[in-house]
Every structure is written in C-alpha cells, then in structure tokens.
CSV table of C-alpha atoms in Angstrom, one decimal:
chain,number,residue,atom,x,y,z
T,1,MET,CA,-23.2,27.4,2.7
T,2,SER,CA,-26.0,28.5,0.4
T,3,ALA,CA,-29.7,27.6,1.0
T,4,ILE,CA,-29.7,25.6,-2.2
T,5,THR,CA,-26.7,23.6,-1.1
T,6,ARG,CA,-28.2,22.9,2.3
T,7,ALA,CA,-31.5,21.8,0.6
T,8,ALA,CA,-29.6,19.5,-1.7
T,9,ARG,CA,-27.8,17.9,1.2
T,10,ARG,CA,-31.0,17.4,3.1
T,11,ALA,CA,-32.5,15.7,0.0
T,12,ALA,CA,-29.4,13.6,-0.4
T,13,ARG,CA,-29.6,12.3,3.1
T,14,ARG,CA,-33.3,11.4,2.6
T,15,ALA,CA,-32.4,9.7,-0.7
T,16,GLY,CA,-29.5,7.7,0.7
T,17,LEU,CA,-26.2,7.1,-1.0
T,18,ALA,CA,-27.7,7.1,-4.5
T,19,GLY,CA,-29.2,10.5,-3.9
T,20,CYS,CA,-25.9,11.7,-2.6
T,21,LEU,CA,-24.3,10.6,-5.8
T,22,ALA,CA,-26.9,12.2,-8.0
T,23,LEU,CA,-26.6,15.5,-6.1
T,24,GLY,CA,-22.9,15.6,-6.1
T,25,CYS,CA,-22.2,14.3,-2.6
T,26,LEU,CA,-20.1,11.4,-4.1
T,27,THR,CA,-18.2,12.3,-7.2
T,28,LEU,CA,-15.2,10.0,-7.7
T,29,PRO,CA,-14.2,9.8,-11.4
T,30,ALA,CA,-11.5,7.3,-12.1
T,31,ALA,CA,-9.4,10.0,-13.8
T,32,ALA,CA,-9.4,12.1,-10.7
T,33,GLY,CA,-5.9,11.1,-9.9
T,34,ALA,CA,-5.2,11.6,-6.2
T,35,ALA,CA,-8.8,11.0,-5.3
T,36,ALA,CA,-8.9,7.6,-7.1
T,37,GLU,CA,-5.5,6.7,-5.6
T,38,SER,CA,-6.8,7.4,-2.1
T,39,ALA,CA,-9.3,4.5,-2.5
T,40,GLY,CA,-6.4,2.2,-3.1
T,41,THR,CA,-7.3,2.0,-6.8
T,42,ALA,CA,-5.3,4.2,-9.1
T,43,ALA,CA,-2.1,6.0,-9.7
T,44,SER,CA,-1.8,9.6,-10.6
T,45,ALA,CA,-3.7,10.5,-13.7
T,46,ALA,CA,-0.9,12.5,-15.3
T,47,SER,CA,2.8,12.2,-15.5
T,48,ALA,CA,5.1,14.1,-13.2
T,49,GLY,CA,5.7,17.8,-14.1
T,50,PRO,CA,8.9,19.4,-15.4
T,51,GLY,CA,12.0,18.5,-13.3
T,52,LEU,CA,10.1,15.5,-11.7
T,53,GLN,CA,10.0,11.8,-12.2
T,54,ASP,CA,7.1,9.4,-11.6
T,55,VAL,CA,7.9,6.8,-8.9
T,56,LEU,CA,6.3,4.0,-7.0
T,57,PHE,CA,6.5,4.3,-3.2
T,58,VAL,CA,6.4,1.0,-1.3
T,59,GLY,CA,5.8,1.2,2.5
T,60,ASP,CA,8.0,-1.3,4.3
T,61,ASN,CA,5.9,-1.4,7.4
T,62,TRP,CA,8.1,-3.4,9.7
T,63,ASP,CA,11.4,-1.8,8.6
T,64,GLY,CA,10.3,1.8,8.9
T,65,THR,CA,11.5,2.5,5.3
T,66,VAL,CA,9.9,3.4,2.0
T,67,THR,CA,11.4,1.7,-1.1
T,68,VAL,CA,11.3,3.8,-4.3
T,69,LEU,CA,10.8,1.9,-7.6
T,70,THR,CA,10.2,2.9,-11.2
T,71,PRO,CA,6.4,2.6,-11.8
T,72,ASP,CA,6.7,0.2,-14.7
T,73,ALA,CA,7.4,-3.5,-15.5
T,74,ASP,CA,11.1,-3.1,-14.7
T,75,LEU,CA,10.5,-2.0,-11.1
T,76,ASP,CA,14.0,-0.7,-10.9
T,77,HIS,CA,15.2,0.2,-7.5
T,78,LEU,CA,15.8,4.0,-7.3
T,79,GLY,CA,16.5,4.3,-3.5
T,80,THR,CA,15.2,4.1,0.0
T,81,LEU,CA,13.9,6.6,2.6
T,82,ASN,CA,14.1,6.1,6.3
T,83,VAL,CA,10.8,7.4,7.7
T,84,VAL,CA,11.6,6.9,11.4
T,85,PRO,CA,14.7,9.1,11.8
T,86,ASP,CA,13.3,10.1,15.2
T,87,LEU,CA,12.7,6.6,16.4
T,88,ASP,CA,14.9,6.7,19.5
T,89,GLU,CA,13.1,9.9,20.7
T,90,ARG,CA,9.7,8.4,20.1
T,91,LEU,CA,10.5,5.1,21.8
T,92,ALA,CA,11.8,7.1,24.8
T,93,GLU,CA,8.6,9.0,25.0
T,94,ILE,CA,6.5,5.8,24.8
T,95,ARG,CA,8.5,4.1,27.6
T,96,ARG,CA,7.7,7.1,29.9
T,97,ASP,CA,4.0,6.8,29.4
T,98,PRO,CA,2.4,3.5,30.7
T,99,ILE,CA,-0.8,3.9,28.6
T,100,ARG,CA,1.2,4.6,25.4
T,101,LEU,CA,3.5,1.7,26.2
T,102,ALA,CA,0.5,-0.6,26.7
T,103,PHE,CA,-1.0,0.3,23.3
T,104,PHE,CA,2.4,0.2,21.6
T,105,LEU,CA,2.9,-3.4,22.7
T,106,GLY,CA,-0.7,-4.2,21.9
T,107,ILE,CA,-0.2,-3.0,18.3
T,108,ARG,CA,2.9,-5.1,18.1
T,109,HIS,CA,1.2,-8.3,19.2
T,110,LEU,CA,-2.4,-7.9,18.0
T,111,VAL,CA,-2.0,-6.0,14.7
T,112,GLY,CA,1.7,-6.2,13.8
T,113,GLU,CA,2.0,-10.0,14.1
T,114,GLY,CA,4.8,-9.5,16.6
T,115,HIS,CA,6.3,-6.5,14.8
T,116,ASP,CA,6.1,-2.8,15.3
T,117,GLN,CA,4.3,-0.9,12.5
T,118,TYR,CA,6.3,2.0,11.3
T,119,VAL,CA,4.8,3.0,8.0
T,120,ASP,CA,1.2,2.5,6.8
T,121,ASP,CA,0.6,5.1,4.1
T,122,MET,CA,2.5,7.8,2.2
T,123,TYR,CA,2.1,10.6,-0.3
T,124,THR,CA,4.4,13.3,-1.7
T,125,THR,CA,3.7,17.0,-2.0
T,126,PRO,CA,3.1,18.0,-5.7
T,127,ASP,CA,6.8,19.2,-6.0
T,128,GLY,CA,8.1,15.9,-4.6
T,129,GLY,CA,9.9,17.7,-1.7
T,130,ILE,CA,8.0,16.2,1.2
T,131,LEU,CA,6.9,12.6,1.8
T,132,VAL,CA,4.0,12.5,4.2
T,133,VAL,CA,3.8,9.2,6.1
T,134,SER,CA,1.4,7.7,8.7
T,135,ARG,CA,3.2,5.6,11.3
T,136,PRO,CA,0.8,3.3,13.2
T,137,SER,CA,2.9,2.2,16.2
T,138,LEU,CA,4.0,5.8,16.8
T,139,ALA,CA,0.4,7.1,16.5
T,140,ASP,CA,1.5,10.0,14.2
T,141,VAL,CA,1.9,11.5,10.8
T,142,VAL,CA,5.2,13.0,9.7
T,143,GLY,CA,6.6,15.1,6.9
T,144,ILE,CA,10.0,13.8,5.7
T,145,ASP,CA,12.3,16.0,3.5
T,146,THR,CA,12.9,13.7,0.5
T,147,ALA,CA,16.3,15.4,-0.3
T,148,THR,CA,17.8,15.1,3.2
T,149,GLY,CA,15.7,12.5,5.0
T,150,GLU,CA,15.2,15.0,7.8
T,151,LEU,CA,12.0,15.2,9.8
T,152,LEU,CA,10.2,18.4,9.0
T,153,TRP,CA,7.1,18.1,11.0
T,154,ARG,CA,5.1,15.7,13.2
T,155,PHE,CA,1.4,15.5,14.1
T,156,ALA,CA,0.3,13.1,16.9
T,157,VAL,CA,-3.2,11.7,16.1
T,158,ASP,CA,-6.0,11.3,18.6
T,159,GLY,CA,-5.9,7.9,20.3
T,160,GLN,CA,-3.2,5.4,19.9
T,161,ARG,CA,-2.8,4.5,16.2
T,162,SER,CA,-2.7,6.2,12.8
T,163,ASP,CA,-3.8,4.3,9.6
T,164,HIS,CA,-4.8,4.9,6.0
T,165,MET,CA,-4.5,8.3,4.4
T,166,ALA,CA,-5.7,10.2,1.3
T,167,ILE,CA,-4.4,13.3,-0.3
T,168,SER,CA,-6.7,16.1,-1.6
T,169,PRO,CA,-6.9,16.6,-5.4
T,170,ASP,CA,-5.0,19.9,-5.1
T,171,GLY,CA,-2.3,18.3,-3.0
T,172,THR,CA,-2.6,20.7,-0.1
T,173,GLU,CA,-3.8,18.3,2.6
T,174,VAL,CA,-4.1,14.7,3.7
T,175,ALA,CA,-6.9,13.0,5.6
T,176,VAL,CA,-5.6,10.4,8.0
T,177,SER,CA,-7.6,7.8,10.0
T,178,ALA,CA,-7.0,7.7,13.8
T,179,SER,CA,-8.2,4.2,14.1
T,180,THR,CA,-8.6,3.9,17.9
T,181,ALA,CA,-10.2,7.3,18.2
T,182,ASP,CA,-12.9,6.9,15.5
T,183,THR,CA,-11.7,10.2,14.0
T,184,VAL,CA,-10.2,11.5,10.7
T,185,HIS,CA,-7.8,14.4,10.9
T,186,ARG,CA,-7.1,16.8,8.0
T,187,LEU,CA,-3.5,18.0,7.9
T,188,ASP,CA,-1.7,20.7,5.9
T,189,VAL,CA,1.0,18.7,4.0
T,190,ARG,CA,3.6,21.4,4.3
T,191,THR,CA,3.3,22.2,8.0
T,192,GLY,CA,1.5,19.2,9.5
T,193,GLU,CA,-1.0,21.6,11.2
T,194,GLU,CA,-4.5,20.3,11.7
T,195,ILE,CA,-7.0,22.0,9.4
T,196,GLY,CA,-10.0,20.1,10.7
T,197,SER,CA,-11.4,16.7,11.9
T,198,PHE,CA,-14.6,14.7,12.0
T,199,PRO,CA,-16.0,11.6,13.7
T,200,THR,CA,-16.4,8.2,11.9
T,201,GLY,CA,-17.7,4.7,12.5
T,202,ALA,CA,-15.6,2.3,14.6
T,203,GLY,CA,-12.1,1.8,13.3
T,204,PRO,CA,-11.8,4.3,10.4
T,205,HIS,CA,-9.8,2.8,7.6
T,206,GLU,CA,-10.0,3.9,3.9
T,207,ASN,CA,-10.3,7.6,3.0
T,208,VAL,CA,-10.9,9.3,-0.4
T,209,TYR,CA,-11.5,12.9,-1.5
T,210,THR,CA,-14.1,13.6,-4.2
T,211,ALA,CA,-12.8,15.0,-7.4
T,212,ASP,CA,-13.8,18.5,-6.5
T,213,GLY,CA,-12.1,18.2,-3.2
T,214,GLU,CA,-15.3,19.2,-1.2
T,215,ARG,CA,-16.1,15.9,0.4
T,216,ILE,CA,-14.3,12.9,2.0
T,217,VAL,CA,-15.5,9.3,1.9
T,218,ASN,CA,-14.4,7.1,4.7
T,219,ALA,CA,-15.0,3.4,5.3
T,220,SER,CA,-14.7,2.0,8.8
T,221,ILE,CA,-13.8,-1.6,9.6
T,222,GLY,CA,-14.4,-1.9,13.3
T,223,THR,CA,-12.3,-3.9,15.8
T,224,VAL,CA,-10.4,-6.5,13.7
T,225,TYR,CA,-7.8,-7.7,16.2
T,226,THR,CA,-10.1,-9.6,18.7
T,227,PRO,CA,-11.0,-13.3,18.5
T,228,LEU,CA,-14.8,-12.4,18.5
T,229,ASP,CA,-15.2,-13.2,14.9
T,230,ALA,CA,-18.3,-15.5,14.8
T,231,ASP,CA,-21.2,-14.0,12.9
T,232,TRP,CA,-23.4,-13.7,15.9
T,233,LEU,CA,-20.6,-11.6,17.6
T,234,ASP,CA,-20.4,-9.1,14.7
T,235,TRP,CA,-22.0,-6.5,16.9
T,236,THR,CA,-18.8,-6.5,19.1
T,237,LYS,CA,-16.8,-4.9,16.3
T,238,GLY,CA,-18.7,-1.6,16.5
T,239,GLU,CA,-20.8,0.4,14.1
T,240,ARG,CA,-19.3,0.5,10.6
T,241,PHE,CA,-20.2,2.7,7.7
T,242,VAL,CA,-19.3,4.0,4.3
T,243,GLN,CA,-19.5,7.7,5.3
T,244,ILE,CA,-19.6,10.9,3.3
T,245,THR,CA,-18.4,14.0,5.1
T,246,ASP,CA,-18.2,17.7,4.1
T,247,ARG,CA,-14.5,18.6,3.9
T,248,ASP,CA,-14.7,22.1,5.3
T,249,THR,CA,-17.5,21.9,7.8
T,250,GLY,CA,-17.1,18.3,9.0
T,251,GLU,CA,-20.8,17.7,8.6
T,252,ILE,CA,-21.7,14.0,8.0
T,253,LEU,CA,-23.8,13.9,4.9
T,254,GLU,CA,-24.5,10.2,4.7
T,255,ARG,CA,-23.8,6.8,6.3
T,256,VAL,CA,-24.5,3.4,4.7
T,257,ASN,CA,-24.3,0.0,6.5
T,258,MET,CA,-23.1,-2.4,3.8
T,259,ARG,CA,-24.0,-5.5,5.9
T,260,GLU,CA,-27.6,-4.4,5.6
T,261,LYS,CA,-27.3,-3.7,1.9
T,262,LEU,CA,-25.8,-7.2,1.3
T,263,ALA,CA,-28.6,-8.8,3.3
T,264,GLU,CA,-31.2,-7.0,1.2
T,265,ALA,CA,-29.5,-8.5,-1.9
T,266,GLY,CA,-29.8,-12.0,-0.5
T,267,HIS,CA,-26.4,-12.3,1.1
T,268,PRO,CA,-27.0,-12.3,4.9
T,269,HIS,CA,-24.3,-12.7,7.5
T,270,MET,CA,-21.6,-10.8,5.5
T,271,SER,CA,-19.6,-8.2,7.2
T,272,ALA,CA,-20.2,-4.4,7.3
T,273,SER,CA,-16.4,-3.8,7.2
T,274,VAL,CA,-15.5,-2.4,3.8
T,275,ARG,CA,-11.9,-2.9,3.0
T,276,PRO,CA,-10.1,-1.7,-0.2
T,277,MET,CA,-12.5,-0.4,-2.9
T,278,THR,CA,-12.4,0.9,-6.5
T,279,LEU,CA,-14.8,2.7,-8.8
T,280,SER,CA,-15.8,2.4,-12.4
T,281,PRO,CA,-14.9,5.2,-14.7
T,282,ASP,CA,-18.5,6.4,-15.1
T,283,GLU,CA,-18.8,6.6,-11.2
T,284,ARG,CA,-21.8,4.3,-11.2
T,285,PHE,CA,-20.4,1.1,-9.7
T,286,LEU,CA,-18.3,0.6,-6.6
T,287,TYR,CA,-16.3,-2.6,-6.2
T,288,PHE,CA,-15.1,-3.5,-2.7
T,289,GLN,CA,-13.9,-6.3,-0.4
T,290,VAL,CA,-15.4,-7.1,3.0
T,291,SER,CA,-14.0,-8.9,6.0
T,292,PHE,CA,-13.9,-12.7,5.8
T,293,PHE,CA,-15.0,-12.9,2.2
T,294,HIS,CA,-12.9,-14.4,-0.6
T,295,GLY,CA,-14.0,-12.3,-3.5
T,296,PHE,CA,-15.6,-8.8,-4.0
T,297,VAL,CA,-18.9,-7.0,-4.2
T,298,GLU,CA,-20.4,-4.8,-7.0
T,299,TYR,CA,-22.5,-2.0,-5.7
T,300,ASP,CA,-24.7,0.2,-7.9
T,301,LEU,CA,-24.4,3.8,-6.5
T,302,GLN,CA,-27.3,5.1,-8.6
T,303,GLU,CA,-29.7,2.4,-7.5
T,304,ASP,CA,-28.2,2.3,-4.0
T,305,ARG,CA,-28.0,-1.6,-3.9
T,306,VAL,CA,-25.7,-4.5,-4.3
T,307,THR,CA,-25.9,-5.9,-7.8
T,308,ARG,CA,-23.4,-8.7,-7.9
T,309,VAL,CA,-21.2,-10.7,-5.5
T,310,THR,CA,-18.5,-12.9,-6.8
T,311,GLU,CA,-16.5,-15.5,-5.0
T,312,LEU,CA,-12.8,-16.2,-5.9
T,313,PRO,CA,-10.7,-19.3,-5.2
T,314,VAL,CA,-9.9,-20.3,-1.6
T,315,ALA,CA,-6.6,-22.0,-1.0
T,316,GLU,CA,-6.7,-25.5,0.5
T,317,HIS,CA,-4.7,-24.3,3.6
T,318,VAL,CA,-7.4,-21.7,4.3
T,319,GLU,CA,-10.6,-23.8,3.8
T,320,ASP,CA,-10.7,-25.1,7.3
T,321,LEU,CA,-9.5,-22.0,9.1
T,322,ARG,CA,-11.7,-20.5,11.8
T,323,ARG,CA,-12.6,-16.9,11.4
T,324,ASP,CA,-10.4,-15.9,14.3
T,325,GLU,CA,-7.4,-17.4,12.5
T,326,TYR,CA,-7.8,-14.9,9.6
T,327,LEU,CA,-5.3,-12.1,9.3
T,328,LEU,CA,-7.0,-9.1,10.8
T,329,ASP,CA,-10.3,-10.4,9.4
T,330,SER,CA,-9.0,-10.0,5.8
T,331,ALA,CA,-9.6,-12.8,3.4
T,332,HIS,CA,-8.8,-10.4,0.6
T,333,HIS,CA,-7.1,-7.0,0.9
T,334,GLY,CA,-6.4,-5.2,-2.3
T,335,ILE,CA,-8.4,-4.3,-5.4
T,336,ALA,CA,-7.7,-1.9,-8.3
T,337,MET,CA,-9.3,-1.2,-11.7
T,338,ASN,CA,-7.4,-0.6,-14.9
T,339,GLY,CA,-7.5,2.7,-16.8
T,340,ASP,CA,-10.5,1.9,-19.1
T,341,GLY,CA,-12.5,0.3,-16.4
T,342,THR,CA,-12.7,-3.2,-17.9
T,343,ARG,CA,-10.5,-5.3,-15.6
T,344,LEU,CA,-10.0,-5.7,-11.9
T,345,CYS,CA,-6.8,-6.7,-10.1
T,346,VAL,CA,-7.5,-8.5,-6.8
T,347,ALA,CA,-5.1,-9.5,-3.9
T,348,GLY,CA,-6.2,-12.8,-2.3
T,349,THR,CA,-4.4,-12.2,1.0
T,350,MET,CA,-5.1,-15.4,2.9
T,351,SER,CA,-4.9,-17.6,-0.2
T,352,ASP,CA,-1.5,-16.2,-1.4
T,353,TYR,CA,-2.5,-15.1,-4.9
T,354,ALA,CA,-3.2,-12.1,-7.1
T,355,VAL,CA,-5.6,-12.3,-10.0
T,356,VAL,CA,-7.0,-10.2,-12.8
T,357,VAL,CA,-10.8,-10.4,-13.3
T,358,ASP,CA,-12.9,-9.3,-16.3
T,359,ARG,CA,-15.3,-6.7,-15.0
T,360,ALA,CA,-18.2,-7.6,-17.4
T,361,SER,CA,-18.2,-11.4,-17.0
T,362,PHE,CA,-16.3,-11.8,-13.7
T,363,GLU,CA,-14.2,-14.5,-15.5
T,364,ARG,CA,-10.7,-14.6,-14.1
T,365,GLU,CA,-7.2,-15.1,-15.5
T,366,PRO,CA,-4.9,-17.7,-14.0
T,367,LEU,CA,-3.8,-17.1,-10.5
T,368,VAL,CA,-0.4,-15.4,-9.9
T,369,THR,CA,1.3,-17.1,-7.0
T,370,SER,CA,4.8,-15.8,-7.0
T,371,GLY,CA,4.7,-14.6,-3.4
T,372,THR,CA,2.8,-14.9,-0.1
T,373,LYS,CA,0.3,-12.7,1.8
T,374,PRO,CA,-0.5,-10.1,-0.9
T,375,TYR,CA,-1.5,-7.0,0.9
T,376,TRP,CA,-2.3,-4.2,-1.6
T,377,ALA,CA,-3.0,-3.5,-5.2
T,378,THR,CA,-2.7,-0.2,-7.1
T,379,ARG,CA,-2.5,0.6,-10.8
T,380,SER,CA,0.2,2.3,-12.8
T,381,GLY,CA,-0.2,5.9,-14.1
T,382,ASP,CA,-1.0,4.7,-17.6
T,383,GLY,CA,-3.6,2.2,-16.2
T,384,GLU,CA,-1.9,-0.8,-17.9
T,385,LEU,CA,-0.2,-2.4,-15.0
T,386,CYS,CA,-1.3,-3.5,-11.5
T,387,PHE,CA,1.3,-3.4,-8.7
T,388,VAL,CA,0.8,-6.0,-6.0
T,389,SER,CA,2.8,-6.0,-2.7
T,390,TRP,CA,3.6,-9.5,-1.3
T,391,SER,CA,4.1,-8.8,2.4
T,392,GLY,CA,5.1,-12.3,3.3
T,393,THR,CA,7.9,-12.5,0.8
T,394,ASP,CA,9.0,-8.9,0.8
T,395,THR,CA,8.5,-8.4,-3.0
T,396,VAL,CA,6.4,-6.3,-5.4
T,397,SER,CA,4.9,-7.6,-8.7
T,398,ALA,CA,3.7,-5.9,-11.8
T,399,LEU,CA,0.8,-7.6,-13.4
T,400,SER,CA,-0.5,-6.9,-16.9
T,401,TYR,CA,-4.2,-6.0,-16.9
T,402,ALA,CA,-4.4,-7.2,-20.5
T,403,THR,CA,-3.2,-10.8,-19.9
T,404,GLY,CA,-3.2,-11.2,-16.1
T,405,GLU,CA,0.4,-12.3,-16.3
T,406,GLU,CA,3.2,-11.2,-14.0
T,407,VAL,CA,5.5,-9.1,-16.1
T,408,GLY,CA,7.9,-7.8,-13.4
T,409,THR,CA,9.0,-8.3,-9.8
T,410,ALA,CA,11.3,-6.6,-7.3
T,411,SER,CA,12.6,-7.1,-3.8
T,412,VAL,CA,11.8,-4.5,-1.2
T,413,GLY,CA,12.0,-4.0,2.6
T,414,ASP,CA,10.3,-6.0,5.4
T,415,HIS,CA,6.6,-6.5,5.1
T,416,PRO,CA,5.5,-4.2,2.2
T,417,GLN,CA,1.9,-3.0,2.5
T,418,ARG,CA,0.6,0.2,1.0
T,419,MET,CA,1.9,1.4,-2.4
T,420,ARG,CA,1.3,4.8,-3.9
T,421,VAL,CA,2.4,6.3,-7.3
T,422,GLY,CA,3.9,9.8,-6.8
T,423,ALA,CA,6.7,12.1,-7.9
T,424,LEU,CA,10.3,13.0,-6.9
T,425,PRO,CA,12.8,15.4,-8.4
T,426,ALA,CA,14.3,13.9,-11.6
T,427,ASP,CA,17.8,13.9,-10.0
T,428,TRP,CA,16.7,12.3,-6.7
T,429,SER,CA,18.8,9.8,-4.9
T,430,SER,CA,18.6,8.3,-1.4
T,431,PRO,CA,19.7,10.7,1.3
T,432,SER,CA,22.9,9.9,3.1
T,433,PRO,CA,22.4,8.0,6.3
C-alpha cells in the first residue's frame, strides 16, 4: 500500500463516511452490475455474453431449490436446481455433533419459522457453469455444477450459519456473511477456497463490493431472533454498523452507527440495523430500511447525514403488534431502484404489499397486494421492472417501475427469498434428478 493511499485512508477515517466516499472508500455506481446487485438493488448491467442467456434465480429457502425464470414480465419457468444434493450427508454430520445439532434446531425454530433454511443467496460464475449458494441451516457455501447438478465444492463458514453474499465485479470471488461468527469470508468462486476474511459488527447481513472491487461494504443487523425488542433493550442486539473494509488487507476503513445518525436528524429510538439498501446513480444518496420501521431512510453520503425519512402504510393487522411479534425484526425487507434512479420499489413485508415510490417526491403508486410476506426486491437487467418475492404465497411478481402495476407473476418453490439476475448457457435445462 502506498504512502498516499495510507494517508487518504487515515483522512477518510477522520472525515467519516462522507470522507470515505470523497476519497474513494465507497464507490458504488448503479451501473456497476454485480456490485449494485450485491446490495439487493440491481440486476446485471449488461446482457449475458455469447452462448449465454439472462435468467432470474429465485432461492426457495425451505425447499432447498433454486427456481430459474426468464427475467421479464413473462417470468417463464426455465427449470429448477436442487442445491442440497448432499443433504443426507450433511444431516448425518449434524446429528453426530451436539453443538451443531443444537444450532441447527435453533435456526429451524428461531429464524426458519419451524423450517430448515437451505438456500439464502446465490450467484453464478461469469460463464454460468457454477451456481454459488449460501445454505444457512447447513452453515456453508457450495458450488453447484449447473449442467449436472453435482456438488463441486463446499466451504464451512465460521460459526453456525451462513447468510447474504455478494459477488466481486470481476466475478472471481464471493463475500459471505457468517452471521453467528461476526465474520465475512471471501471465497474463490471456482474452488471454494478462502481468500481472506474480516470481522464485522454483530450479525453481518448485507455485503457489497465497490465498483473497482477494492473494498467491501457490510451492514450488520445484530441478534434479530430474541424477544428483547423493546427500544430500551436495543443494546442487547449487539454493536451494528455500516462498515467499509479493504478487500485485500481486511483493514476496517470506516464504521457508521445509523441509529446515532437517525437520532441526530431528529429520529430517536430507531434501530441501527440496516436491512436492504440501494444507491442513487450519482452515488450520493443511500436508501435503506431499518428494523421495525415501515418505510425507508434517505442518507446523504457526501454530507454524512440522514436527509429524509418516509413512512409507508401499515396494514391493520400489524398496527397493534408488539415488536417481538415482528418477523425477525423486519417491518420492511426489500428495496430496489430503477435504472435511471427515479423510482424505488419497496417490499412491505409485515403489511403484505409491494409498492413503487417516486424518489423525488416520495409519493407512492397504489399498493400491490397479490401475495403475502414479500421478502425481497431486485430490478431487471434493463432497469424497467422490479421483481418481488412473496415468501408467504410462493410466488414472484414483476412490477413496472413506470406505473407501479403488477405486470407478471409466477409460482416458485417453498418460501422464496433472495433473487438474483444472472446467466446460464443458452441451451440450459434442469439437470436430471
């Protein structure tokens, strides 16, 4: 590392997140493809290459499958991949280890709503040959051969649960959150070998690579599965940050507590747990959801402050719920911006709706209520559509950013959560069982 770079990073740390942005610590242009997708916001910036097709991957968490759809309003079913081909072997290992078994059952009852969590996140290698999948209940990340369905490699994360991932802009590595170990691992996508790791706040969740691939941004959400959800018990959830880390050295460049920033802006008693997030095309504004809040926050990265907070409708059946009755602390879980940065697509998880919101005015279109428990939002490759997963009704919708209307829907596997736009060979079909 050069002396100039070291000085810039020291200055960035003194200046806070805004300084980090100005000095290149945080560079997340919306057209950065994989980087933007990692924040749960965007699809790939370009179409698939020669011999490949663009697809939408839908993680069917409780089934242990990935449904493959066309990434358009038709949402045609292209096939399915089994991402737990080694399940019997993994379960046998778990039963032989009392500690692993205790955590496995804990994940089932505390996080999985009585179900095992077999697929959280997924990305393909640039050639579409390998699907990389994080499997929470099995505490690992695996590489699946998309042609044969065979397991190519497996990496066991630190601790007892794997969570959200991100893929580097060059497609060579993924960053995966090990949520009970407060660690992020960097893995080679072709071999599964660990390239590096770094510590995080409590309960690491979202990851995103900067466009140049040199830094990783992580948001931690703390302990979301306990009943200690009253505001005065917020400290029990652990220290939570938006954190910027040097990819190669693992050096932590900056940490920001969003609860403190919200309080400074006149919004005390809001959570520090940053959930899904999306960035404006000019990189200046970050829009994110926080635990227990029905709406989202606008954060000015240059001025390092919260500029607007908007509330969205709360369903009648949610109005009187206690905080400990919320689904893993998530009032809303899913936000994605359209291609030109003028519209936001929001998943109102507890209130059973999705909605498109004008970015300038924060005026909203009519609520879309075709399913229940929407869990994620991501945009199409052309930036015209928002895909929403309805985990309660096992469906996926395509919403028009222009009108806010639902223009397509498809049935998928049990409990769809994360969705990613990726690529597969043009002649791909589901591997034989």
